[in-house]
Amino acid sequence: WVKNQAPSAELKLPDGLIDNLHSFRVSTKFKRAALHVIANQLGEGQVKALRDIFIALDDNGDGLLTADEIQDGMRRSGFKVPVDLEQILQEVDSDGSGVIDYTEFLAATLDKRTYCQEDLCWAAFRVFDRDDSGKISKEEVAQLLGNGTATNQVREMAEIFEEIDTNGDGEIDFQEFMEMMRRGGSKAAPSSSRIGSKSSANLALIEQT
């Protein structure tokens, strides 16, 4: 529904946009998946500013952003293009398509004041807590890590639970989930940069159930 909108010749990007992209880059795969869920829950009024930016960046009106379109938009706004923009966009491009769709853009650019609203986080938490136990198990997190080698999955799982599972019970409760969302990023850069196409499909399936 963002296709074929007339792009604006004038473009002003908010000062925090680059910071939000950097924060997304250093977040765990699990937090990035949570941001995708939240982005899908937001009403048009809550994301109007970001929607307008997306449309303005989308020069050809195809509903997708290329790296060139994003770099051009930054230059038009007087922003210095980050040296790690390519790496950032690789992580924003969660399905590995080579372009950024609207939901991917929202997930990576949402302001913390928006995505840390407790009702939104609770709704996202319940998406991952598939058995309604009040906690997210390692098995439930593993469904998001659907691609990659077994070694990578073990490492990613260890990173996620080391950061989030502060009481060490092997599960993620809502308080721990909220603490993850409130943090600016991960304690360390994630070892795997993308959610991945298979994991994105898994996330879509989880959201529908």
CSV table of C-alpha atoms in Angstrom, one decimal:
chain,number,residue,atom,x,y,z
A,1,TRP,CA,0.0,0.0,0.0
A,2,VAL,CA,3.0,2.3,-0.1
A,3,LYS,CA,3.5,1.7,-3.8
A,4,ASN,CA,2.9,4.3,-6.4
A,5,GLN,CA,3.0,7.2,-4.0
A,6,ALA,CA,4.5,10.4,-5.4
A,7,PRO,CA,8.0,10.9,-3.8
A,8,SER,CA,8.7,14.3,-2.3
A,9,ALA,CA,11.5,16.4,-3.8
A,10,GLU,CA,12.2,17.7,-0.3
A,11,LEU,CA,13.3,15.3,2.3
A,12,LYS,CA,14.1,15.9,6.0
A,13,LEU,CA,15.2,12.9,8.0
A,14,PRO,CA,14.8,13.1,11.8
A,15,ASP,CA,18.1,13.4,13.7
A,16,GLY,CA,17.5,10.1,15.5
A,17,LEU,CA,17.0,8.0,12.4
A,18,ILE,CA,20.7,7.0,12.0
A,19,ASP,CA,21.0,6.2,15.7
A,20,ASN,CA,17.9,4.0,15.4
A,21,LEU,CA,19.5,2.1,12.5
A,22,HIS,CA,22.8,1.7,14.4
A,23,SER,CA,20.9,0.4,17.4
A,24,PHE,CA,19.0,-2.1,15.2
A,25,ARG,CA,22.3,-3.3,13.8
A,26,VAL,CA,23.7,-4.3,17.2
A,27,SER,CA,20.5,-5.8,18.5
A,28,THR,CA,20.2,-9.6,18.9
A,29,LYS,CA,18.2,-11.5,16.3
A,30,PHE,CA,15.5,-12.0,18.9
A,31,LYS,CA,15.1,-8.3,19.5
A,32,ARG,CA,15.0,-7.6,15.8
A,33,ALA,CA,12.2,-10.2,15.4
A,34,ALA,CA,10.3,-8.5,18.2
A,35,LEU,CA,10.6,-5.1,16.5
A,36,HIS,CA,9.2,-6.7,13.3
A,37,VAL,CA,6.2,-8.0,15.3
A,38,ILE,CA,5.6,-4.5,16.9
A,39,ALA,CA,6.0,-2.8,13.5
A,40,ASN,CA,3.1,-4.9,12.2
A,41,GLN,CA,0.9,-4.0,15.1
A,42,LEU,CA,1.2,-0.2,14.8
A,43,GLY,CA,-1.6,1.8,13.4
A,44,GLU,CA,-1.1,4.3,10.5
A,45,GLY,CA,-1.3,7.3,12.9
A,46,GLN,CA,1.5,5.9,15.0
A,47,VAL,CA,3.9,5.5,12.0
A,48,LYS,CA,2.8,8.4,9.8
A,49,ALA,CA,6.1,10.3,10.0
A,50,LEU,CA,8.1,7.1,9.1
A,51,ARG,CA,5.6,6.2,6.4
A,52,ASP,CA,6.1,9.7,4.8
A,53,ILE,CA,9.9,9.2,5.0
A,54,PHE,CA,9.7,5.8,3.3
A,55,ILE,CA,7.6,7.2,0.5
A,56,ALA,CA,10.0,10.2,0.1
A,57,LEU,CA,13.0,7.8,-0.1
A,58,ASP,CA,11.2,5.5,-2.6
A,59,ASP,CA,12.2,7.4,-5.7
A,60,ASN,CA,10.6,4.9,-8.2
A,61,GLY,CA,7.5,4.3,-6.1
A,62,ASP,CA,7.8,0.5,-6.1
A,63,GLY,CA,7.3,0.1,-2.4
A,64,LEU,CA,10.9,-1.0,-1.9
A,65,LEU,CA,14.1,0.8,-0.9
A,66,THR,CA,17.4,0.2,-2.5
A,67,ALA,CA,20.8,1.2,-1.0
A,68,ASP,CA,21.1,3.9,-3.6
A,69,GLU,CA,17.7,5.4,-2.8
A,70,ILE,CA,18.6,5.5,0.9
A,71,GLN,CA,22.0,7.0,0.3
A,72,ASP,CA,20.5,9.6,-2.0
A,73,GLY,CA,17.9,10.5,0.6
A,74,MET,CA,20.5,10.9,3.3
A,75,ARG,CA,22.5,13.3,1.0
A,76,ARG,CA,19.4,15.3,0.1
A,77,SER,CA,18.8,15.7,3.9
A,78,GLY,CA,22.3,16.9,4.5
A,79,PHE,CA,23.2,13.7,6.4
A,80,LYS,CA,26.7,12.2,6.1
A,81,VAL,CA,26.3,8.6,4.9
A,82,PRO,CA,27.5,6.2,7.6
A,83,VAL,CA,30.6,4.2,6.6
A,84,ASP,CA,28.8,1.0,7.8
A,85,LEU,CA,25.6,1.7,5.9
A,86,GLU,CA,26.0,-1.4,3.8
A,87,GLN,CA,26.3,-3.6,6.9
A,88,ILE,CA,23.3,-1.8,8.5
A,89,LEU,CA,21.1,-2.4,5.4
A,90,GLN,CA,22.2,-6.1,5.3
A,91,GLU,CA,20.7,-6.5,8.8
A,92,VAL,CA,17.6,-4.4,8.0
A,93,ASP,CA,17.0,-6.6,5.0
A,94,SER,CA,15.8,-9.5,7.1
A,95,ASP,CA,14.6,-11.8,4.3
A,96,GLY,CA,17.8,-11.3,2.2
A,97,SER,CA,16.0,-9.9,-0.8
A,98,GLY,CA,18.5,-7.2,-1.5
A,99,VAL,CA,16.0,-4.4,-0.9
A,100,ILE,CA,14.2,-3.0,2.1
A,101,ASP,CA,10.4,-3.4,2.3
A,102,TYR,CA,8.1,-1.2,4.4
A,103,THR,CA,7.9,-3.4,7.5
A,104,GLU,CA,11.7,-3.9,7.5
A,105,PHE,CA,12.1,-0.1,7.4
A,106,LEU,CA,9.7,0.4,10.2
A,107,ALA,CA,11.2,-2.2,12.4
A,108,ALA,CA,14.7,-0.7,12.0
A,109,THR,CA,13.7,3.0,12.4
A,110,LEU,CA,11.1,2.9,15.2
A,111,ASP,CA,11.9,5.2,18.1
A,112,LYS,CA,12.4,3.6,21.4
A,113,ARG,CA,9.6,5.7,23.0
A,114,THR,CA,7.2,4.0,20.5
A,115,TYR,CA,8.3,0.4,20.6
A,116,CYS,CA,8.8,0.3,24.4
A,117,GLN,CA,5.1,0.9,25.1
A,118,GLU,CA,4.2,-1.9,27.4
A,119,ASP,CA,1.0,-2.9,25.6
A,120,LEU,CA,2.9,-3.3,22.3
A,121,CYS,CA,5.6,-5.3,24.0
A,122,TRP,CA,3.1,-7.5,25.7
A,123,ALA,CA,1.4,-8.2,22.5
A,124,ALA,CA,4.8,-9.1,20.9
A,125,PHE,CA,5.7,-11.2,23.9
A,126,ARG,CA,2.5,-13.3,23.5
A,127,VAL,CA,3.4,-13.9,19.8
A,128,PHE,CA,6.5,-15.7,20.9
A,129,ASP,CA,5.0,-17.4,23.9
A,130,ARG,CA,3.1,-19.8,21.8
A,131,ASP,CA,2.1,-22.1,24.7
A,132,ASP,CA,0.8,-19.2,26.8
A,133,SER,CA,3.0,-20.3,29.7
A,134,GLY,CA,4.0,-16.7,30.5
A,135,LYS,CA,7.6,-17.4,29.5
A,136,ILE,CA,9.4,-17.8,26.2
A,137,SER,CA,11.3,-21.1,26.1
A,138,LYS,CA,14.5,-21.9,24.2
A,139,GLU,CA,12.4,-24.1,21.8
A,140,GLU,CA,10.2,-21.1,21.0
A,141,VAL,CA,13.2,-18.9,20.4
A,142,ALA,CA,14.7,-21.6,18.2
A,143,GLN,CA,11.8,-21.3,15.8
A,144,LEU,CA,13.2,-17.9,14.9
A,145,LEU,CA,16.7,-19.2,14.2
A,146,GLY,CA,15.5,-21.4,11.4
A,147,ASN,CA,18.4,-21.0,9.0
A,148,GLY,CA,22.2,-21.4,9.4
A,149,THR,CA,24.3,-24.3,10.7
A,150,ALA,CA,23.6,-26.0,14.0
A,151,THR,CA,26.8,-24.4,15.4
A,152,ASN,CA,25.6,-21.0,14.5
A,153,GLN,CA,22.2,-21.7,16.1
A,154,VAL,CA,23.8,-22.8,19.3
A,155,ARG,CA,26.0,-19.7,19.4
A,156,GLU,CA,23.1,-17.4,18.6
A,157,MET,CA,20.9,-19.1,21.3
A,158,ALA,CA,23.7,-18.7,23.8
A,159,GLU,CA,24.1,-15.0,23.0
A,160,ILE,CA,20.4,-14.3,23.3
A,161,PHE,CA,19.9,-16.1,26.6
A,162,GLU,CA,23.2,-14.7,28.1
A,163,GLU,CA,21.9,-11.2,27.4
A,164,ILE,CA,18.2,-11.6,28.2
A,165,ASP,CA,17.8,-14.4,30.7
A,166,THR,CA,19.0,-12.4,33.7
A,167,ASN,CA,17.8,-14.8,36.3
A,168,GLY,CA,19.3,-17.8,34.6
A,169,ASP,CA,16.2,-20.1,34.6
A,170,GLY,CA,16.5,-20.9,30.9
A,171,GLU,CA,13.4,-19.0,29.9
A,172,ILE,CA,12.5,-15.4,29.1
A,173,ASP,CA,9.8,-13.8,31.2
A,174,PHE,CA,8.0,-10.5,30.4
A,175,GLN,CA,10.1,-8.5,32.7
A,176,GLU,CA,13.3,-9.8,31.0
A,177,PHE,CA,11.7,-9.1,27.6
A,178,MET,CA,10.9,-5.5,28.6
A,179,GLU,CA,14.5,-5.0,29.8
A,180,MET,CA,15.7,-6.2,26.4
A,181,MET,CA,13.5,-3.8,24.6
A,182,ARG,CA,14.5,-0.9,26.7
A,183,ARG,CA,18.2,-1.4,26.1
A,184,GLY,CA,19.8,0.5,23.3
A,185,GLY,CA,21.3,-2.6,21.7
A,186,SER,CA,23.1,-5.8,22.4
A,187,LYS,CA,26.1,-6.2,24.7
A,188,ALA,CA,28.0,-7.2,21.7
A,189,ALA,CA,27.4,-7.2,17.9
A,190,PRO,CA,25.4,-10.3,16.9
A,191,SER,CA,27.3,-13.1,15.2
A,192,SER,CA,24.7,-13.5,12.5
A,193,SER,CA,23.4,-10.3,10.9
A,194,ARG,CA,20.1,-11.4,9.4
A,195,ILE,CA,16.9,-13.0,10.6
A,196,GLY,CA,17.1,-14.9,7.3
A,197,SER,CA,14.4,-15.8,4.8
A,198,LYS,CA,13.5,-19.1,6.5
A,199,SER,CA,13.4,-17.4,9.9
A,200,SER,CA,11.3,-14.6,8.5
A,201,ALA,CA,8.8,-17.1,7.2
A,202,ASN,CA,8.8,-18.8,10.6
A,203,LEU,CA,8.1,-15.4,12.2
A,204,ALA,CA,5.2,-14.8,9.8
A,205,LEU,CA,3.8,-18.2,10.6
A,206,ILE,CA,4.1,-17.6,14.4
A,207,GLU,CA,2.3,-14.2,14.0
A,208,GLN,CA,-0.6,-15.8,12.2
A,209,THR,CA,-1.2,-18.5,14.8
